[in-house]
């Protein structure tokens, strides 16, 4: 597909198309089909779907589209280093080559990490503790998109109780 080809509200670039082919993706999953247009349009969305259903691409592809079309930055908060780094690998495969992204996780050197996150860094993926530090230090100014990946563990780690009704 070329830019301007739509897939359930998502503009699929050549980079995205190549990554989809490499990953063996031919059609969107149900959660992707239902979420692409809403997230691309800037709506607040909660995705609830089982493991392995494509949630990461369901939010990441429209976020990458918005970063192509809008000013500002996106921040993805993950409950652990492993999920944050997995999300970074996916973002690297699907993002446009010129889009600067950076990880903010507890296992990397803080000083080096802070140097990597500059004004031109458009996507930051990190763990709760590092993202909180970056926010409080003013390093994440211009953030317009905020994603909580697996919000239950994030909230419970911060002392919030989950109540299901």
Tab-separated table of N, CA and C in Angstrom:
chain	number	residue	atom	x	y	z
A	1	UNK	N	0.843	-1.190	0.000
A	1	UNK	CA	0.000	0.000	0.000
A	1	UNK	C	0.880	1.241	0.000
A	2	UNK	N	0.355	2.295	-0.512
A	2	UNK	CA	1.058	3.564	-0.525
A	2	UNK	C	0.367	4.511	0.440
A	3	UNK	N	1.073	5.617	0.829
A	3	UNK	CA	0.397	6.585	1.691
A	3	UNK	C	-0.951	6.957	1.092
A	4	UNK	N	-1.867	7.281	1.934
A	4	UNK	CA	-3.240	7.627	1.594
A	4	UNK	C	-4.111	6.393	1.341
A	5	UNK	N	-3.552	5.182	1.432
A	5	UNK	CA	-4.392	3.997	1.422
A	5	UNK	C	-4.903	3.808	2.835
A	6	UNK	N	-6.196	3.671	2.963
A	6	UNK	CA	-6.801	3.595	4.283
A	6	UNK	C	-7.075	2.163	4.673
A	7	UNK	N	-6.873	1.892	5.944
A	7	UNK	CA	-7.178	0.598	6.539
A	7	UNK	C	-7.934	0.896	7.817
A	8	UNK	N	-9.257	0.865	7.751
A	8	UNK	CA	-10.085	1.138	8.920
A	8	UNK	C	-9.725	2.475	9.573
A	9	UNK	N	-9.579	3.535	8.792
A	9	UNK	CA	-9.272	4.859	9.318
A	9	UNK	C	-7.798	5.140	9.475
A	10	UNK	N	-6.954	4.193	9.152
A	10	UNK	CA	-5.518	4.345	9.294
A	10	UNK	C	-4.894	4.566	7.922
A	11	UNK	N	-4.029	5.572	7.806
A	11	UNK	CA	-3.287	5.776	6.572
A	11	UNK	C	-2.045	4.897	6.656
A	12	UNK	N	-1.935	3.956	5.758
A	12	UNK	CA	-0.834	2.997	5.773
A	12	UNK	C	0.279	3.510	4.862
A	13	UNK	N	1.442	3.780	5.452
A	13	UNK	CA	2.599	4.242	4.691
A	13	UNK	C	3.355	3.033	4.141
A	14	UNK	N	4.311	3.303	3.264
A	14	UNK	CA	5.142	2.224	2.729
A	14	UNK	C	5.908	1.520	3.852
A	15	UNK	N	6.403	2.286	4.821
A	15	UNK	CA	7.129	1.697	5.954
A	15	UNK	C	6.217	0.758	6.736
A	16	UNK	N	5.011	1.204	7.019
A	16	UNK	CA	4.052	0.349	7.740
A	16	UNK	C	3.732	-0.899	6.935
A	17	UNK	N	3.531	-0.718	5.626
A	17	UNK	CA	3.197	-1.850	4.767
A	17	UNK	C	4.307	-2.887	4.777
A	18	UNK	N	5.566	-2.435	4.674
A	18	UNK	CA	6.695	-3.372	4.711
A	18	UNK	C	6.750	-4.119	6.050
A	19	UNK	N	6.514	-3.410	7.141
A	19	UNK	CA	6.538	-4.043	8.462
A	19	UNK	C	5.396	-5.046	8.604
A	20	UNK	N	4.217	-4.706	8.067
A	20	UNK	CA	3.083	-5.639	8.122
A	20	UNK	C	3.405	-6.913	7.345
A	21	UNK	N	3.990	-6.761	6.164
A	21	UNK	CA	4.367	-7.928	5.365
A	21	UNK	C	5.387	-8.771	6.128
A	22	UNK	N	6.393	-8.128	6.709
A	22	UNK	CA	7.426	-8.845	7.466
A	22	UNK	C	6.834	-9.587	8.659
A	23	UNK	N	5.786	-9.004	9.265
A	23	UNK	CA	5.137	-9.625	10.420
A	23	UNK	C	4.015	-10.586	10.023
A	24	UNK	N	3.764	-10.730	8.714
A	24	UNK	CA	2.724	-11.641	8.253
A	24	UNK	C	1.313	-11.136	8.493
A	25	UNK	N	1.149	-9.829	8.595
A	25	UNK	CA	-0.170	-9.244	8.849
A	25	UNK	C	-0.839	-8.939	7.516
A	26	UNK	N	-2.012	-9.510	7.300
A	26	UNK	CA	-2.756	-9.253	6.060
A	26	UNK	C	-4.053	-8.501	6.318
A	27	UNK	N	-4.636	-8.690	7.495
A	27	UNK	CA	-5.866	-7.977	7.855
A	27	UNK	C	-5.778	-7.580	9.329
A	28	UNK	N	-6.457	-6.514	9.706
A	28	UNK	CA	-6.421	-6.119	11.112
A	28	UNK	C	-7.206	-7.105	11.984
A	29	UNK	N	-6.773	-7.205	13.227
A	29	UNK	CA	-7.536	-8.001	14.192
A	29	UNK	C	-8.788	-7.216	14.570
A	30	UNK	N	-9.668	-7.836	15.324
A	30	UNK	CA	-10.919	-7.166	15.707
A	30	UNK	C	-10.643	-5.897	16.507
A	31	UNK	N	-9.740	-5.952	17.490
A	31	UNK	CA	-9.463	-4.769	18.310
A	31	UNK	C	-8.832	-3.666	17.459
A	32	UNK	N	-8.021	-4.032	16.488
A	32	UNK	CA	-7.422	-3.040	15.596
A	32	UNK	C	-8.478	-2.403	14.709
A	33	UNK	N	-9.317	-3.223	14.117
A	33	UNK	CA	-10.361	-2.701	13.227
A	33	UNK	C	-11.282	-1.729	13.960
A	34	UNK	N	-11.551	-2.012	15.226
A	34	UNK	CA	-12.447	-1.165	16.010
A	34	UNK	C	-11.777	0.095	16.546
A	35	UNK	N	-10.457	0.101	16.643
A	35	UNK	CA	-9.791	1.220	17.311
A	35	UNK	C	-9.075	2.196	16.385
A	36	UNK	N	-8.616	1.754	15.228
A	36	UNK	CA	-7.795	2.610	14.374
A	36	UNK	C	-8.411	3.989	14.139
A	37	UNK	N	-9.632	4.050	13.671
A	37	UNK	CA	-10.246	5.331	13.307
A	37	UNK	C	-10.417	6.243	14.513
A	38	UNK	N	-10.866	5.689	15.637
A	38	UNK	CA	-11.098	6.509	16.826
A	38	UNK	C	-9.800	7.109	17.363
A	39	UNK	N	-8.749	6.302	17.423
A	39	UNK	CA	-7.478	6.806	17.944
A	39	UNK	C	-6.856	7.789	16.954
A	40	UNK	N	-6.925	7.482	15.662
A	40	UNK	CA	-6.391	8.387	14.643
A	40	UNK	C	-7.099	9.740	14.678
A	41	UNK	N	-8.374	9.735	15.065
A	41	UNK	CA	-9.143	10.975	15.151
A	41	UNK	C	-8.900	11.726	16.463
A	42	UNK	N	-8.130	11.134	17.376
A	42	UNK	CA	-7.799	11.816	18.623
A	42	UNK	C	-8.760	11.574	19.763
A	43	UNK	N	-9.623	10.582	19.631
A	43	UNK	CA	-10.566	10.283	20.708
A	43	UNK	C	-9.867	9.561	21.856
A	44	UNK	N	-10.409	9.715	23.055
A	44	UNK	CA	-9.941	8.938	24.194
A	44	UNK	C	-10.520	7.545	24.062
A	45	UNK	N	-9.656	6.539	24.153
A	45	UNK	CA	-10.075	5.167	23.892
A	45	UNK	C	-9.514	4.245	24.965
A	46	UNK	N	-10.314	3.279	25.393
A	46	UNK	CA	-9.852	2.214	26.271
A	46	UNK	C	-9.981	0.920	25.489
A	47	UNK	N	-8.848	0.207	25.351
A	47	UNK	CA	-8.858	-1.079	24.663
A	47	UNK	C	-8.811	-2.189	25.699
A	48	UNK	N	-9.681	-3.142	25.545
A	48	UNK	CA	-9.694	-4.299	26.443
A	48	UNK	C	-9.805	-5.534	25.574
A	49	UNK	N	-8.723	-6.287	25.513
A	49	UNK	CA	-8.681	-7.457	24.659
A	49	UNK	C	-7.620	-8.397	25.201
A	50	UNK	N	-7.742	-9.654	24.904
A	50	UNK	CA	-6.828	-10.664	25.428
A	50	UNK	C	-5.412	-10.547	24.896
A	51	UNK	N	-4.525	-11.293	25.515
A	51	UNK	CA	-3.126	-11.347	25.100
A	51	UNK	C	-3.034	-11.890	23.672
A	52	UNK	N	-2.193	-11.258	22.867
A	52	UNK	CA	-1.964	-11.733	21.511
A	52	UNK	C	-3.007	-11.315	20.498
A	53	UNK	N	-3.843	-10.335	20.841
A	53	UNK	CA	-4.905	-9.903	19.922
A	53	UNK	C	-4.527	-8.668	19.104
A	54	UNK	N	-3.315	-8.154	19.304
A	54	UNK	CA	-2.869	-7.019	18.504
A	54	UNK	C	-3.101	-5.660	19.124
A	55	UNK	N	-3.197	-5.600	20.447
A	55	UNK	CA	-3.451	-4.311	21.103
A	55	UNK	C	-2.334	-3.295	20.854
A	56	UNK	N	-1.080	-3.749	20.851
A	56	UNK	CA	0.023	-2.794	20.673
A	56	UNK	C	-0.106	-2.071	19.338
A	57	UNK	N	-0.307	-2.816	18.267
A	57	UNK	CA	-0.491	-2.163	16.965
A	57	UNK	C	-1.811	-1.399	16.911
A	58	UNK	N	-2.812	-1.841	17.658
A	58	UNK	CA	-4.109	-1.165	17.664
A	58	UNK	C	-3.971	0.284	18.120
A	59	UNK	N	-3.096	0.535	19.090
A	59	UNK	CA	-2.897	1.929	19.507
A	59	UNK	C	-1.687	2.568	18.841
A	60	UNK	N	-0.637	1.791	18.596
A	60	UNK	CA	0.614	2.366	18.113
A	60	UNK	C	0.515	2.891	16.683
A	61	UNK	N	-0.136	2.161	15.786
A	61	UNK	CA	-0.219	2.619	14.390
A	61	UNK	C	-0.955	3.949	14.265
A	62	UNK	N	-2.130	4.116	14.897
A	62	UNK	CA	-2.763	5.441	14.794
A	62	UNK	C	-1.997	6.540	15.541
A	63	UNK	N	-1.277	6.188	16.606
A	63	UNK	CA	-0.448	7.185	17.281
A	63	UNK	C	0.669	7.639	16.343
A	64	UNK	N	1.302	6.703	15.649
A	64	UNK	CA	2.337	7.066	14.677
A	64	UNK	C	1.756	7.941	13.567
A	65	UNK	N	0.541	7.647	13.135
A	65	UNK	CA	-0.121	8.476	12.117
A	65	UNK	C	-0.313	9.891	12.649
A	66	UNK	N	-0.793	10.008	13.881
A	66	UNK	CA	-1.016	11.340	14.454
A	66	UNK	C	0.302	12.106	14.575
A	67	UNK	N	1.388	11.411	14.898
A	67	UNK	CA	2.687	12.088	14.996
A	67	UNK	C	3.161	12.572	13.621
A	68	UNK	N	2.750	11.894	12.545
A	68	UNK	CA	3.069	12.367	11.192
A	68	UNK	C	2.274	13.624	10.863
A	69	UNK	N	1.062	13.714	11.383
A	69	UNK	CA	0.136	14.770	10.989
A	69	UNK	C	0.097	15.972	11.932
A	70	UNK	N	0.521	15.791	13.188
A	70	UNK	CA	0.361	16.822	14.206
A	70	UNK	C	1.695	17.148	14.871
A	71	UNK	N	1.746	18.319	15.476
A	71	UNK	CA	2.882	18.697	16.323
A	71	UNK	C	2.739	17.981	17.660
A	72	UNK	N	3.804	17.957	18.400
A	72	UNK	CA	3.744	17.407	19.749
A	72	UNK	C	4.389	16.046	19.849
A	73	UNK	N	4.208	15.474	21.000
A	73	UNK	CA	4.891	14.244	21.369
A	73	UNK	C	3.875	13.257	21.928
A	74	UNK	N	4.220	11.977	21.825
A	74	UNK	CA	3.414	10.915	22.426
A	74	UNK	C	4.268	10.198	23.466
A	75	UNK	N	3.645	9.819	24.564
A	75	UNK	CA	4.316	9.077	25.620
A	75	UNK	C	3.512	7.812	25.884
A	76	UNK	N	4.206	6.673	25.858
A	76	UNK	CA	3.592	5.386	26.177
A	76	UNK	C	4.186	4.923	27.501
A	77	UNK	N	3.322	4.668	28.467
A	77	UNK	CA	3.754	4.202	29.785
A	77	UNK	C	3.413	2.724	29.906
A	78	UNK	N	4.442	1.932	30.199
A	78	UNK	CA	4.280	0.487	30.375
A	78	UNK	C	4.612	0.130	31.828
A	79	UNK	N	4.014	-0.943	32.355
A	79	UNK	CA	4.273	-1.296	33.753
A	79	UNK	C	5.655	-1.905	33.996
A	80	UNK	N	6.324	-2.372	32.952
A	80	UNK	CA	7.628	-2.998	33.150
A	80	UNK	C	8.555	-2.780	31.980
A	81	UNK	N	9.834	-3.023	32.234
A	81	UNK	CA	10.873	-2.814	31.226
A	81	UNK	C	10.634	-3.695	29.999
A	82	UNK	N	10.288	-4.952	30.214
A	82	UNK	CA	10.117	-5.881	29.098
A	82	UNK	C	9.040	-5.407	28.121
A	83	UNK	N	7.893	-4.986	28.638
A	83	UNK	CA	6.818	-4.503	27.762
A	83	UNK	C	7.223	-3.195	27.079
A	84	UNK	N	7.893	-2.307	27.799
A	84	UNK	CA	8.336	-1.045	27.201
A	84	UNK	C	9.298	-1.307	26.044
A	85	UNK	N	10.238	-2.216	26.236
A	85	UNK	CA	11.208	-2.507	25.183
A	85	UNK	C	10.554	-3.245	24.006
A	86	UNK	N	9.592	-4.093	24.290
A	86	UNK	CA	8.840	-4.755	23.223
A	86	UNK	C	8.098	-3.704	22.390
A	87	UNK	N	7.486	-2.741	23.054
A	87	UNK	CA	6.776	-1.665	22.359
A	87	UNK	C	7.751	-0.832	21.528
A	88	UNK	N	8.943	-0.583	22.062
A	88	UNK	CA	9.964	0.152	21.302
A	88	UNK	C	10.346	-0.597	20.031
A	89	UNK	N	10.516	-1.914	20.130
A	89	UNK	CA	10.874	-2.708	18.944
A	89	UNK	C	9.783	-2.606	17.881
A	90	UNK	N	8.538	-2.675	18.295
A	90	UNK	CA	7.419	-2.564	17.351
A	90	UNK	C	7.405	-1.163	16.733
A	91	UNK	N	7.555	-0.148	17.572
A	91	UNK	CA	7.553	1.233	17.068
A	91	UNK	C	8.679	1.444	16.062
A	92	UNK	N	9.863	0.916	16.346
A	92	UNK	CA	10.986	1.053	15.416
A	92	UNK	C	10.700	0.410	14.073
A	93	UNK	N	9.987	-0.702	14.072
A	93	UNK	CA	9.676	-1.393	12.819
A	93	UNK	C	8.638	-0.640	11.987
A	94	UNK	N	7.698	0.052	12.637
A	94	UNK	CA	6.559	0.649	11.939
A	94	UNK	C	6.656	2.164	11.737
A	95	UNK	N	7.567	2.818	12.417
A	95	UNK	CA	7.646	4.285	12.341
A	95	UNK	C	8.325	4.744	11.053
A	96	UNK	N	8.052	5.973	10.677
A	96	UNK	CA	8.769	6.587	9.563
A	96	UNK	C	10.221	6.781	9.996
A	97	UNK	N	11.170	6.631	9.063
A	97	UNK	CA	12.589	6.685	9.425
A	97	UNK	C	13.022	7.978	10.132
A	98	UNK	N	12.397	9.091	9.803
A	98	UNK	CA	12.809	10.366	10.390
A	98	UNK	C	12.233	10.620	11.784
A	99	UNK	N	11.304	9.817	12.237
A	99	UNK	CA	10.682	10.013	13.547
A	99	UNK	C	11.631	9.560	14.651
A	100	UNK	N	11.965	10.485	15.556
A	100	UNK	CA	12.858	10.163	16.668
A	100	UNK	C	12.061	9.588	17.829
A	101	UNK	N	12.520	8.430	18.323
A	101	UNK	CA	11.885	7.820	19.482
A	101	UNK	C	12.960	7.467	20.498
A	102	UNK	N	12.537	7.318	21.759
A	102	UNK	CA	13.490	6.979	22.813
A	102	UNK	C	12.801	6.165	23.895
A	103	UNK	N	13.608	5.336	24.544
A	103	UNK	CA	13.132	4.547	25.680
A	103	UNK	C	13.480	5.275	26.966
A	104	UNK	N	12.620	5.129	27.959
A	104	UNK	CA	12.859	5.681	29.299
A	104	UNK	C	12.532	4.571	30.292
A	105	UNK	N	13.515	3.717	30.538
A	105	UNK	CA	13.292	2.559	31.400
A	105	UNK	C	14.343	2.504	32.501
A	106	UNK	N	13.998	1.814	33.571
A	106	UNK	CA	14.830	1.773	34.773
A	106	UNK	C	16.174	1.086	34.563
A	107	UNK	N	16.329	0.289	33.531
A	107	UNK	CA	17.578	-0.453	33.344
A	107	UNK	C	18.629	0.307	32.538
A	108	UNK	N	18.317	1.518	32.106
A	108	UNK	CA	19.295	2.288	31.330
A	108	UNK	C	19.867	3.414	32.182
A	109	UNK	N	21.031	3.888	31.795
A	109	UNK	CA	21.703	4.976	32.481
A	109	UNK	C	20.863	6.252	32.364
A	110	UNK	N	20.506	6.855	33.507
A	110	UNK	CA	19.636	8.037	33.507
A	110	UNK	C	20.235	9.201	32.724
A	111	UNK	N	21.508	9.447	32.913
A	111	UNK	CA	22.150	10.586	32.257
A	111	UNK	C	22.122	10.422	30.739
A	112	UNK	N	22.486	9.236	30.271
A	112	UNK	CA	22.480	8.960	28.831
A	112	UNK	C	21.050	9.024	28.288
A	113	UNK	N	20.123	8.484	29.052
A	113	UNK	CA	18.719	8.494	28.650
A	113	UNK	C	18.203	9.927	28.528
A	114	UNK	N	18.529	10.780	29.483
A	114	UNK	CA	18.085	12.170	29.443
A	114	UNK	C	18.653	12.906	28.237
A	115	UNK	N	19.877	12.557	27.817
A	115	UNK	CA	20.466	13.175	26.626
A	115	UNK	C	19.728	12.744	25.362
A	116	UNK	N	19.257	11.494	25.338
A	116	UNK	CA	18.549	10.982	24.156
A	116	UNK	C	17.175	11.617	23.994
A	117	UNK	N	16.558	11.996	25.096
A	117	UNK	CA	15.209	12.570	25.027
A	117	UNK	C	15.353	14.081	24.902
A	118	UNK	N	15.220	14.536	23.665
A	118	UNK	CA	15.362	15.947	23.340
A	118	UNK	C	14.025	16.486	22.874
A	119	UNK	N	14.020	17.768	22.563
A	119	UNK	CA	12.785	18.389	22.070
A	119	UNK	C	12.293	17.720	20.795
A	120	UNK	N	13.227	17.203	19.990
A	120	UNK	CA	12.856	16.592	18.720
A	120	UNK	C	12.404	15.137	18.868
A	121	UNK	N	12.482	14.574	20.070
A	121	UNK	CA	12.031	13.202	20.295
A	121	UNK	C	10.511	13.213	20.345
A	122	UNK	N	9.890	12.536	19.405
A	122	UNK	CA	8.434	12.614	19.256
A	122	UNK	C	7.688	11.510	19.979
A	123	UNK	N	8.348	10.359	20.200
A	123	UNK	CA	7.708	9.238	20.892
A	123	UNK	C	8.651	8.752	21.979
A	124	UNK	N	8.139	8.710	23.203
A	124	UNK	CA	8.898	8.209	24.336
A	124	UNK	C	8.113	7.040	24.917
A	125	UNK	N	8.782	5.912	25.054
A	125	UNK	CA	8.167	4.714	25.630
A	125	UNK	C	8.950	4.385	26.885
A	126	UNK	N	8.244	4.260	28.009
A	126	UNK	CA	8.980	3.991	29.229
A	126	UNK	C	8.152	3.409	30.342
A	127	UNK	N	8.865	3.149	31.424
A	127	UNK	CA	8.222	2.620	32.632
A	127	UNK	C	7.715	3.788	33.477
A	128	UNK	N	6.785	3.471	34.347
A	128	UNK	CA	6.109	4.485	35.154
A	128	UNK	C	7.091	5.374	35.903
A	129	UNK	N	8.077	4.769	36.562
A	129	UNK	CA	9.009	5.556	37.369
A	129	UNK	C	9.816	6.539	36.524
A	130	UNK	N	10.358	6.095	35.414
A	130	UNK	CA	11.165	6.986	34.573
A	130	UNK	C	10.313	8.058	33.900
A	131	UNK	N	9.138	7.699	33.455
A	131	UNK	CA	8.260	8.706	32.835
A	131	UNK	C	7.877	9.766	33.868
A	132	UNK	N	7.579	9.344	35.096
A	132	UNK	CA	7.239	10.302	36.159
A	132	UNK	C	8.406	11.256	36.416
A	133	UNK	N	9.634	10.736	36.448
A	133	UNK	CA	10.823	11.588	36.642
A	133	UNK	C	10.965	12.594	35.504
A	134	UNK	N	10.775	12.122	34.280
A	134	UNK	CA	10.903	13.004	33.120
A	134	UNK	C	9.820	14.074	33.103
A	135	UNK	N	8.613	13.709	33.486
A	135	UNK	CA	7.528	14.685	33.561
A	135	UNK	C	7.826	15.750	34.609
A	136	UNK	N	8.259	15.311	35.788
A	136	UNK	CA	8.504	16.276	36.867
A	136	UNK	C	9.697	17.176	36.567
A	137	UNK	N	10.641	16.709	35.752
A	137	UNK	CA	11.794	17.540	35.401
A	137	UNK	C	11.522	18.428	34.183
A	138	UNK	N	10.344	18.314	33.598
A	138	UNK	CA	9.993	19.149	32.447
A	138	UNK	C	10.529	18.649	31.122
A	139	UNK	N	11.065	17.433	31.078
A	139	UNK	CA	11.656	16.891	29.852
A	139	UNK	C	10.609	16.438	28.822
A	140	UNK	N	9.357	16.323	29.233
A	140	UNK	CA	8.341	15.813	28.307
A	140	UNK	C	7.326	16.885	27.910
A	141	UNK	N	7.789	18.132	27.873
A	141	UNK	CA	6.904	19.215	27.419
A	141	UNK	C	6.461	18.934	25.999
A	142	UNK	N	5.272	19.346	25.685
A	142	UNK	CA	4.739	19.139	24.344
A	142	UNK	C	4.050	17.801	24.159
A	143	UNK	N	3.873	17.059	25.244
A	143	UNK	CA	3.185	15.772	25.137
A	143	UNK	C	1.706	16.022	24.892
A	144	UNK	N	1.208	15.468	23.796
A	144	UNK	CA	-0.202	15.630	23.434
A	144	UNK	C	-0.950	14.310	23.450
A	145	UNK	N	-0.196	13.210	23.409
A	145	UNK	CA	-0.805	11.885	23.379
A	145	UNK	C	-0.197	11.077	24.518
A	146	UNK	N	-1.061	10.492	25.342
A	146	UNK	CA	-0.606	9.685	26.461
A	146	UNK	C	-1.285	8.329	26.398
A	147	UNK	N	-0.472	7.269	26.420
A	147	UNK	CA	-0.979	5.903	26.348
A	147	UNK	C	-0.532	5.168	27.605
A	148	UNK	N	-1.473	4.532	28.266
A	148	UNK	CA	-1.169	3.638	29.384
A	148	UNK	C	-1.346	2.221	28.868
A	149	UNK	N	-0.250	1.505	28.712
A	149	UNK	CA	-0.310	0.130	28.243
A	149	UNK	C	-0.405	-0.769	29.473
A	150	UNK	N	-1.460	-1.534	29.580
A	150	UNK	CA	-1.745	-2.378	30.753
A	150	UNK	C	-1.883	-1.521	32.002
A	151	UNK	N	-2.972	-0.779	32.062
A	151	UNK	CA	-3.161	0.216	33.124
A	151	UNK	C	-3.343	-0.395	34.517
A	152	UNK	N	-3.914	-1.591	34.630
A	152	UNK	CA	-4.118	-2.176	35.964
A	152	UNK	C	-2.819	-2.302	36.749
A	153	UNK	N	-1.749	-2.904	36.198
A	153	UNK	CA	-0.508	-2.980	36.976
A	153	UNK	C	0.118	-1.609	37.245
A	154	UNK	N	-0.084	-0.663	36.343
A	154	UNK	CA	0.455	0.686	36.552
A	154	UNK	C	-0.221	1.324	37.754
A	155	UNK	N	-1.540	1.240	37.802
A	155	UNK	CA	-2.273	1.846	38.911
A	155	UNK	C	-2.026	1.121	40.229
A	156	UNK	N	-1.984	-0.197	40.200
A	156	UNK	CA	-1.776	-0.936	41.444
A	156	UNK	C	-0.378	-0.691	42.003
A	157	UNK	N	0.613	-0.459	41.132
A	157	UNK	CA	1.965	-0.152	41.595
A	157	UNK	C	2.025	1.209	42.270
A	158	UNK	N	1.081	2.067	41.953
A	158	UNK	CA	1.028	3.398	42.534
A	158	UNK	C	0.047	3.488	43.700
A	159	UNK	N	-0.472	2.337	44.147
A	159	UNK	CA	-1.338	2.324	45.315
A	159	UNK	C	-2.817	2.484	45.038
A	160	UNK	N	-3.217	2.403	43.776
A	160	UNK	CA	-4.635	2.493	43.440
A	160	UNK	C	-5.217	1.091	43.476
A	161	UNK	N	-6.426	0.967	43.913
A	161	UNK	CA	-7.121	-0.320	43.893
A	161	UNK	C	-8.018	-0.344	42.671
A	162	UNK	N	-8.061	-1.516	42.025
A	162	UNK	CA	-8.941	-1.703	40.890
A	162	UNK	C	-10.278	-2.231	41.398
A	163	UNK	N	-11.347	-1.571	41.027
A	163	UNK	CA	-12.682	-2.004	41.438
A	163	UNK	C	-13.467	-2.308	40.179
A	164	UNK	N	-13.899	-3.537	40.057
A	164	UNK	CA	-14.713	-3.942	38.914
A	164	UNK	C	-16.169	-4.000	39.349
A	165	UNK	N	-17.034	-3.445	38.524
A	165	UNK	CA	-18.465	-3.494	38.851
A	165	UNK	C	-19.201	-4.279	37.800
